CSV table of C-alpha atoms in Angstrom, one decimal:
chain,number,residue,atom,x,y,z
A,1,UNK,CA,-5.2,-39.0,-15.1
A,2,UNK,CA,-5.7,-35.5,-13.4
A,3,UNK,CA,-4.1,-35.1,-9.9
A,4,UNK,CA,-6.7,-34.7,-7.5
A,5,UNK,CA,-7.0,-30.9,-6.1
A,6,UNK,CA,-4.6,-29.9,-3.8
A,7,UNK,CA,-5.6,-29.7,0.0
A,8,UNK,CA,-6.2,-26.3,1.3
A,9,UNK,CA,-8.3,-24.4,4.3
A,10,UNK,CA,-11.0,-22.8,4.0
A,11,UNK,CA,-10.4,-19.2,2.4
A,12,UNK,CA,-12.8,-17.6,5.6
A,13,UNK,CA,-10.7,-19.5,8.0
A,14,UNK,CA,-7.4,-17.0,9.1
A,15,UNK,CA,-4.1,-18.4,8.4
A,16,UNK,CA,-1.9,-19.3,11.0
A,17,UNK,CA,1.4,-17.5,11.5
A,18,UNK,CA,3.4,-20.8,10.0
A,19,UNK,CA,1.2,-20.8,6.8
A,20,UNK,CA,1.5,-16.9,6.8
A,21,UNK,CA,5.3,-17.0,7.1
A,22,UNK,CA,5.4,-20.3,4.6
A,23,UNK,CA,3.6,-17.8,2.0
A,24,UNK,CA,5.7,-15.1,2.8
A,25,UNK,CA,9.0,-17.2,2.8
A,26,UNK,CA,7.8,-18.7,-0.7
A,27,UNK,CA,7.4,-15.0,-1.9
A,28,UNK,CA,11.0,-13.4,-0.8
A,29,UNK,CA,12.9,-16.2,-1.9
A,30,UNK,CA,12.3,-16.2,-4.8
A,31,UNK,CA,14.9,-14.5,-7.2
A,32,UNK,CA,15.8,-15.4,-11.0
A,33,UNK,CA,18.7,-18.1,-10.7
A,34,UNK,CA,20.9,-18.1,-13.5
A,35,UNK,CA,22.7,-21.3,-12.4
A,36,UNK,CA,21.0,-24.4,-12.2
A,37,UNK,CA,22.1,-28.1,-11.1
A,38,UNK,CA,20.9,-30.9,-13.4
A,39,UNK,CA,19.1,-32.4,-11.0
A,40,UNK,CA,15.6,-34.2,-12.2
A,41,UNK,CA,12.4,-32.6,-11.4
A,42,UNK,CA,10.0,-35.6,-11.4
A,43,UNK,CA,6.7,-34.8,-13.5
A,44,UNK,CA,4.3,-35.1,-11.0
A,45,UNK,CA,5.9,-32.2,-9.3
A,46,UNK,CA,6.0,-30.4,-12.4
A,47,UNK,CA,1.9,-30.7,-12.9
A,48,UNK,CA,1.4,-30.3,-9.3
A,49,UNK,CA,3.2,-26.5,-9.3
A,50,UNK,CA,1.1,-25.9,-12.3
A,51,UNK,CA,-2.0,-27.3,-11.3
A,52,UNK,CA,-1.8,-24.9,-8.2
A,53,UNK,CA,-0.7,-21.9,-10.4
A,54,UNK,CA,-3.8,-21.9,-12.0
A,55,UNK,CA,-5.8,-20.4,-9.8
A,56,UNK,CA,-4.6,-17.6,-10.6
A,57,UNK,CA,-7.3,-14.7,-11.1
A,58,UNK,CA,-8.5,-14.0,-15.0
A,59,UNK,CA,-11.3,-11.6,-16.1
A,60,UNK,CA,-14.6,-13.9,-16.2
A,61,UNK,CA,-12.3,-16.8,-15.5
A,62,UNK,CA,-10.7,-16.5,-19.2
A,63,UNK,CA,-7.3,-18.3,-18.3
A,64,UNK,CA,-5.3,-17.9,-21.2
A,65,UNK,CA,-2.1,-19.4,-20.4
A,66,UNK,CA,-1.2,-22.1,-22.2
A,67,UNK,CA,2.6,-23.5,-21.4
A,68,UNK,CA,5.1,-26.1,-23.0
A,69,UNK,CA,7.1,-28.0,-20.6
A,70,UNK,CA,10.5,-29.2,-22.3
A,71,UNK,CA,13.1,-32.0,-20.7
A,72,UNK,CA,15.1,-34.2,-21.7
A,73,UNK,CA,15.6,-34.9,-25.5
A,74,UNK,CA,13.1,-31.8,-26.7
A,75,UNK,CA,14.4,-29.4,-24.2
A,76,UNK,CA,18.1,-30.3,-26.0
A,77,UNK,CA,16.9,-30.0,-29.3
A,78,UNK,CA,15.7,-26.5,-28.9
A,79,UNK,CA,18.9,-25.2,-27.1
A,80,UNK,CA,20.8,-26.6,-29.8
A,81,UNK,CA,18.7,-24.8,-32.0
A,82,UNK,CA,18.5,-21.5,-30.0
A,83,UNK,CA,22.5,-21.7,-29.4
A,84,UNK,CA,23.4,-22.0,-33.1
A,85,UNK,CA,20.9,-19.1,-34.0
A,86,UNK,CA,22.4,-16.9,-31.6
A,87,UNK,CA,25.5,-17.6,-32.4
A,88,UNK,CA,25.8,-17.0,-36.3
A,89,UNK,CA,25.6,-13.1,-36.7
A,90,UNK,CA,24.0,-13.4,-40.1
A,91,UNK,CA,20.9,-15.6,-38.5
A,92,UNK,CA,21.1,-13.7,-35.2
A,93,UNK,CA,20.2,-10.3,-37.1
A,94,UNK,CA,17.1,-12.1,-39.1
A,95,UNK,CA,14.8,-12.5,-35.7
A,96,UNK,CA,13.1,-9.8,-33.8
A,97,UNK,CA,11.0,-9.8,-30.9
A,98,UNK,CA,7.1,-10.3,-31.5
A,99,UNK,CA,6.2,-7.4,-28.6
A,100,UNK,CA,8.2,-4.6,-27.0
A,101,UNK,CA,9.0,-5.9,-23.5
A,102,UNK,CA,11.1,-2.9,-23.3
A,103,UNK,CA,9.8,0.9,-23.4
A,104,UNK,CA,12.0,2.4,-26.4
A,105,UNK,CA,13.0,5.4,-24.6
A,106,UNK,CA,14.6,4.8,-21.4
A,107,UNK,CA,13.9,7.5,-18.0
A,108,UNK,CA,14.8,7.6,-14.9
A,109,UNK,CA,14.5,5.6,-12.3
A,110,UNK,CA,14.2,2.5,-14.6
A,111,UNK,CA,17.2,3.1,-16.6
A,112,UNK,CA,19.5,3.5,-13.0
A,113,UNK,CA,17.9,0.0,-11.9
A,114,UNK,CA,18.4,-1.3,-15.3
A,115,UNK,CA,21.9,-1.1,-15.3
A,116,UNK,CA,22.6,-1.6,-11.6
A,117,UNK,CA,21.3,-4.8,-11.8
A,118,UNK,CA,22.9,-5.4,-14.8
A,119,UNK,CA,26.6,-4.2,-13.9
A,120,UNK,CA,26.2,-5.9,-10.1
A,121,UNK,CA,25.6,-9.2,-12.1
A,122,UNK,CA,28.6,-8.6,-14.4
A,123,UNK,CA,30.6,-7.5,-11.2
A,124,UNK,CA,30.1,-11.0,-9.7
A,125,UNK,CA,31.2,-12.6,-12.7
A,126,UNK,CA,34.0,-10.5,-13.2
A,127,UNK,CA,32.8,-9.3,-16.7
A,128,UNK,CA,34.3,-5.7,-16.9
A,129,UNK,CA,32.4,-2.8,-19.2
A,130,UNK,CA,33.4,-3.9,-22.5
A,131,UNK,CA,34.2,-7.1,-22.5
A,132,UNK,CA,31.7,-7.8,-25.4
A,133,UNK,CA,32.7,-11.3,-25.9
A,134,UNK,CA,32.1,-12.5,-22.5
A,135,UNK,CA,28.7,-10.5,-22.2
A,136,UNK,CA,27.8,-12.4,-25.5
A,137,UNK,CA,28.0,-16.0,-23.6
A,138,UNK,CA,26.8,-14.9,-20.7
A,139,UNK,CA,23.8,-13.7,-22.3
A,140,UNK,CA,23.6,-16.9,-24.7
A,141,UNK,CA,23.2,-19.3,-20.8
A,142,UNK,CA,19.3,-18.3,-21.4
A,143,UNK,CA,19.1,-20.3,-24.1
A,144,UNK,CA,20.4,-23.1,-22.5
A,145,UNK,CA,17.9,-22.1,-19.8
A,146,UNK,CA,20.8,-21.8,-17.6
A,147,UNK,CA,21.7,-25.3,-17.8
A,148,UNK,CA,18.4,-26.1,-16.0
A,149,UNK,CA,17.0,-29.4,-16.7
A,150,UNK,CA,13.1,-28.2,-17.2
A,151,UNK,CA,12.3,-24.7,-19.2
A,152,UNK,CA,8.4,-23.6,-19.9
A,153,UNK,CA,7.3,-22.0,-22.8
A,154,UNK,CA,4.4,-19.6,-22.4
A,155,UNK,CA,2.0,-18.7,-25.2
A,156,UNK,CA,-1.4,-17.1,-25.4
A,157,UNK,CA,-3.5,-17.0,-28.4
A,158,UNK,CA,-3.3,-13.9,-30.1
A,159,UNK,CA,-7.4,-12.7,-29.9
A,160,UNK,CA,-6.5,-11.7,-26.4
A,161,UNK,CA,-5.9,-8.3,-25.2
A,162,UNK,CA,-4.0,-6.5,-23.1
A,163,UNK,CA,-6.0,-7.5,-19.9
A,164,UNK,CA,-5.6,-10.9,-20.5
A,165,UNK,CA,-1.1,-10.4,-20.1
A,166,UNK,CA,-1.9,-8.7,-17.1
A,167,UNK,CA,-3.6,-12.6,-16.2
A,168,UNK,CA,-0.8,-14.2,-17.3
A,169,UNK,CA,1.7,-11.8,-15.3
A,170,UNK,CA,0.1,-13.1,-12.1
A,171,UNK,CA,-0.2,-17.1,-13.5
A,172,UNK,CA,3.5,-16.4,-14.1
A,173,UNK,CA,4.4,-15.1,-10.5
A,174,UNK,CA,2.2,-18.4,-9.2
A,175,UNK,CA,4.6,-20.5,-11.1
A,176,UNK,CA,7.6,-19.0,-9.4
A,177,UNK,CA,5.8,-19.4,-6.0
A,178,UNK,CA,4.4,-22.9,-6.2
A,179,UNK,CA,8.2,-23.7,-7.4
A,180,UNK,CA,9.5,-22.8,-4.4
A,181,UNK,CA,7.2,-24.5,-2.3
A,182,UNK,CA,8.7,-27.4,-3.4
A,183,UNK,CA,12.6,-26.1,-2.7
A,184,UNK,CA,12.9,-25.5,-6.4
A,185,UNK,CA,13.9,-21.9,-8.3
A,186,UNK,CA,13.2,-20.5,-11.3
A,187,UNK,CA,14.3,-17.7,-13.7
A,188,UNK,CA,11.5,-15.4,-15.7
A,189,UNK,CA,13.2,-15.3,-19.6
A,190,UNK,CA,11.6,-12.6,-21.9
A,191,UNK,CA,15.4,-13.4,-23.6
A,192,UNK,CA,13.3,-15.8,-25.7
A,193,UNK,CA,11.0,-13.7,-27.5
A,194,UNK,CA,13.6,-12.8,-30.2
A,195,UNK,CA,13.5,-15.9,-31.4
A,196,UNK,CA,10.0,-16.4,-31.4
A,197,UNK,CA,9.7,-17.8,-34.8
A,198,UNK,CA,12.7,-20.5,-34.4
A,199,UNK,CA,10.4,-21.6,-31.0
A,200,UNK,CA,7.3,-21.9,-32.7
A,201,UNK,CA,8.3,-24.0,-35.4
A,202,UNK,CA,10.3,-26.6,-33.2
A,203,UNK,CA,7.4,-26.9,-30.8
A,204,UNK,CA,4.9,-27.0,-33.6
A,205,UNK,CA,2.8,-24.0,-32.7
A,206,UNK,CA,-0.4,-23.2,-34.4
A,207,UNK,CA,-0.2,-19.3,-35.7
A,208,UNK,CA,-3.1,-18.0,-33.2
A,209,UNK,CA,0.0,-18.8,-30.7
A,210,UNK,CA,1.8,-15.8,-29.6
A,211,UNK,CA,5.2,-16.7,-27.3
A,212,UNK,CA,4.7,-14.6,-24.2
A,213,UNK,CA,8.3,-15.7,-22.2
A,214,UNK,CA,10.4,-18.7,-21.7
A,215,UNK,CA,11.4,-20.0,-18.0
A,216,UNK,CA,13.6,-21.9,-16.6
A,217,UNK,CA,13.1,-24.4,-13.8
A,218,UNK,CA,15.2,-26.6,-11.7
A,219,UNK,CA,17.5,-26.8,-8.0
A,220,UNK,CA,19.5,-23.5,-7.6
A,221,UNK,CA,23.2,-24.2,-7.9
A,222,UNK,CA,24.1,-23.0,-4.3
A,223,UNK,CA,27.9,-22.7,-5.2
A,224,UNK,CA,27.5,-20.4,-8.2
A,225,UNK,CA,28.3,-17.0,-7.7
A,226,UNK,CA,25.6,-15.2,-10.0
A,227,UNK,CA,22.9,-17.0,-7.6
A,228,UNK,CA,24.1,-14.4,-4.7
A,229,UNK,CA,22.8,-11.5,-6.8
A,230,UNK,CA,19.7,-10.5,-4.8
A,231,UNK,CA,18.0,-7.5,-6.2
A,232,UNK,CA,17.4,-4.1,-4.7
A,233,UNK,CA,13.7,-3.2,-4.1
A,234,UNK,CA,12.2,0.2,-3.3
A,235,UNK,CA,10.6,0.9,0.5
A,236,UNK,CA,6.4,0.9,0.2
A,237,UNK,CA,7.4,4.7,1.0
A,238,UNK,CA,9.0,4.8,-2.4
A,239,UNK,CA,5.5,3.3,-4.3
A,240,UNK,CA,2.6,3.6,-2.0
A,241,UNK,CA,0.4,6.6,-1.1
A,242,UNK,CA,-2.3,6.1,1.7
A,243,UNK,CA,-4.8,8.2,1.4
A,244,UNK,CA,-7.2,8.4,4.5
């Protein structure tokens, strides 16, 4: 049975400020947790964030998400799965990532954020420059979705072209807003397309499917420290030109 379409004003009509600063609240809150409690999410909530994600905007309405919600006893047999893959060297070095996420030459300034973000995590976890072992696990908590009790797969099928990821970027972002609407956080993980080929075959994936990202979704541990990390973004007068 399909929920019935969620409520909303009339897109002429202009918002009021507590729906503006509801939107806006939705928007700045949200930051990739990495620590989740395992707190239920009940599945209408689940196909009430997702049925108001997609109305998202797609060229001529092509919306080419598709997305695998995992709980429970399939979520835990892919981690298991996932774990032990990334875990044994030998198997570890027999998967690469469908898609370059990554440029392969690194400039400035993405290179500087790159690592601030990634040391400032490390710093709050007290994992000092060269600690490989303890950068290994910390890694390896994405493929337990960060102990979060829901993770998302995202595919698309593989006729689509570049336009259509630029599509799925902003169903993606919708997801992440919609979850917050309902006091819930999520974390964006393209820390899954390594192991693409491990993830199709345990969620039975036709070969037109192409796995885009993974996500995790759930409460936000409020205790743990890595959840305090809040990203540094630049000024509009670092990005923007207005040109009268």
């Amino acid at each position: 049975m399909s929920l019935p379409s969620p409520s909303s004003p009339s897109p002429f009509t202009p918002p009021t400020p507590e729906q503006t600063a509801a939107v806006e609240a939705a928007i700045q809150t949200r930051h990739s947790m990495r620590a989740f409690l395992p707190t239920p999410v009940p599945r209408e909530t689940l196909e009430r964030i997702l049925q108001v994600a997609a109305r998202a905007p797609s060229g001529t309405n092509t919306q080419p998400w598709q997305v695998h919600v995992l709980t429970g006893a399939s979520r835990e047999r892919l981690v298991q799965r996932l774990q032990a893959a990334y875990n044994n060297p030998e198997e570890l070095a027999q998967h690469a990532e469908e898609y370059a996420y990554y440029p392969s030459e690194w400039v400035s300034p993405y290179i500087d954020r790159r690592r601030k973000v990634g040391w400032d995590l490390y710093g709050l976890l007290g994992i000092t420059k060269g600690d490989k072992a303890r950068m290994h696990a910390q890694h390896g908590r994405n493929y337990r979705f960060f102990d979060a009790p829901v993770g998302l797969m995202f595919t698309i099928d593989r006729v689509m072209q570049q336009g259509s990821w630029l599509d799925y970027g902003m169903f993606l972002q919708n997801v992440m807003v919609a979850a917050r609407a309902h006091g819930l956080h999520t974390c964006p993980q393209a820390a899954f397309t390594q192991f693409h080929r491990l993830i199709a075959e345990e969620l039975n994936l036709g070969p037109e499917q192409m796995l885009v990202c993974g996500m995790a979704l759930g409460y936000a541990d409020p205790q743990a420290v890595e959840n305090t990390l809040v990203t540094e973004r630049e000024p509009v007068s670092g990005f923007v030109r207005f040109l009268d």
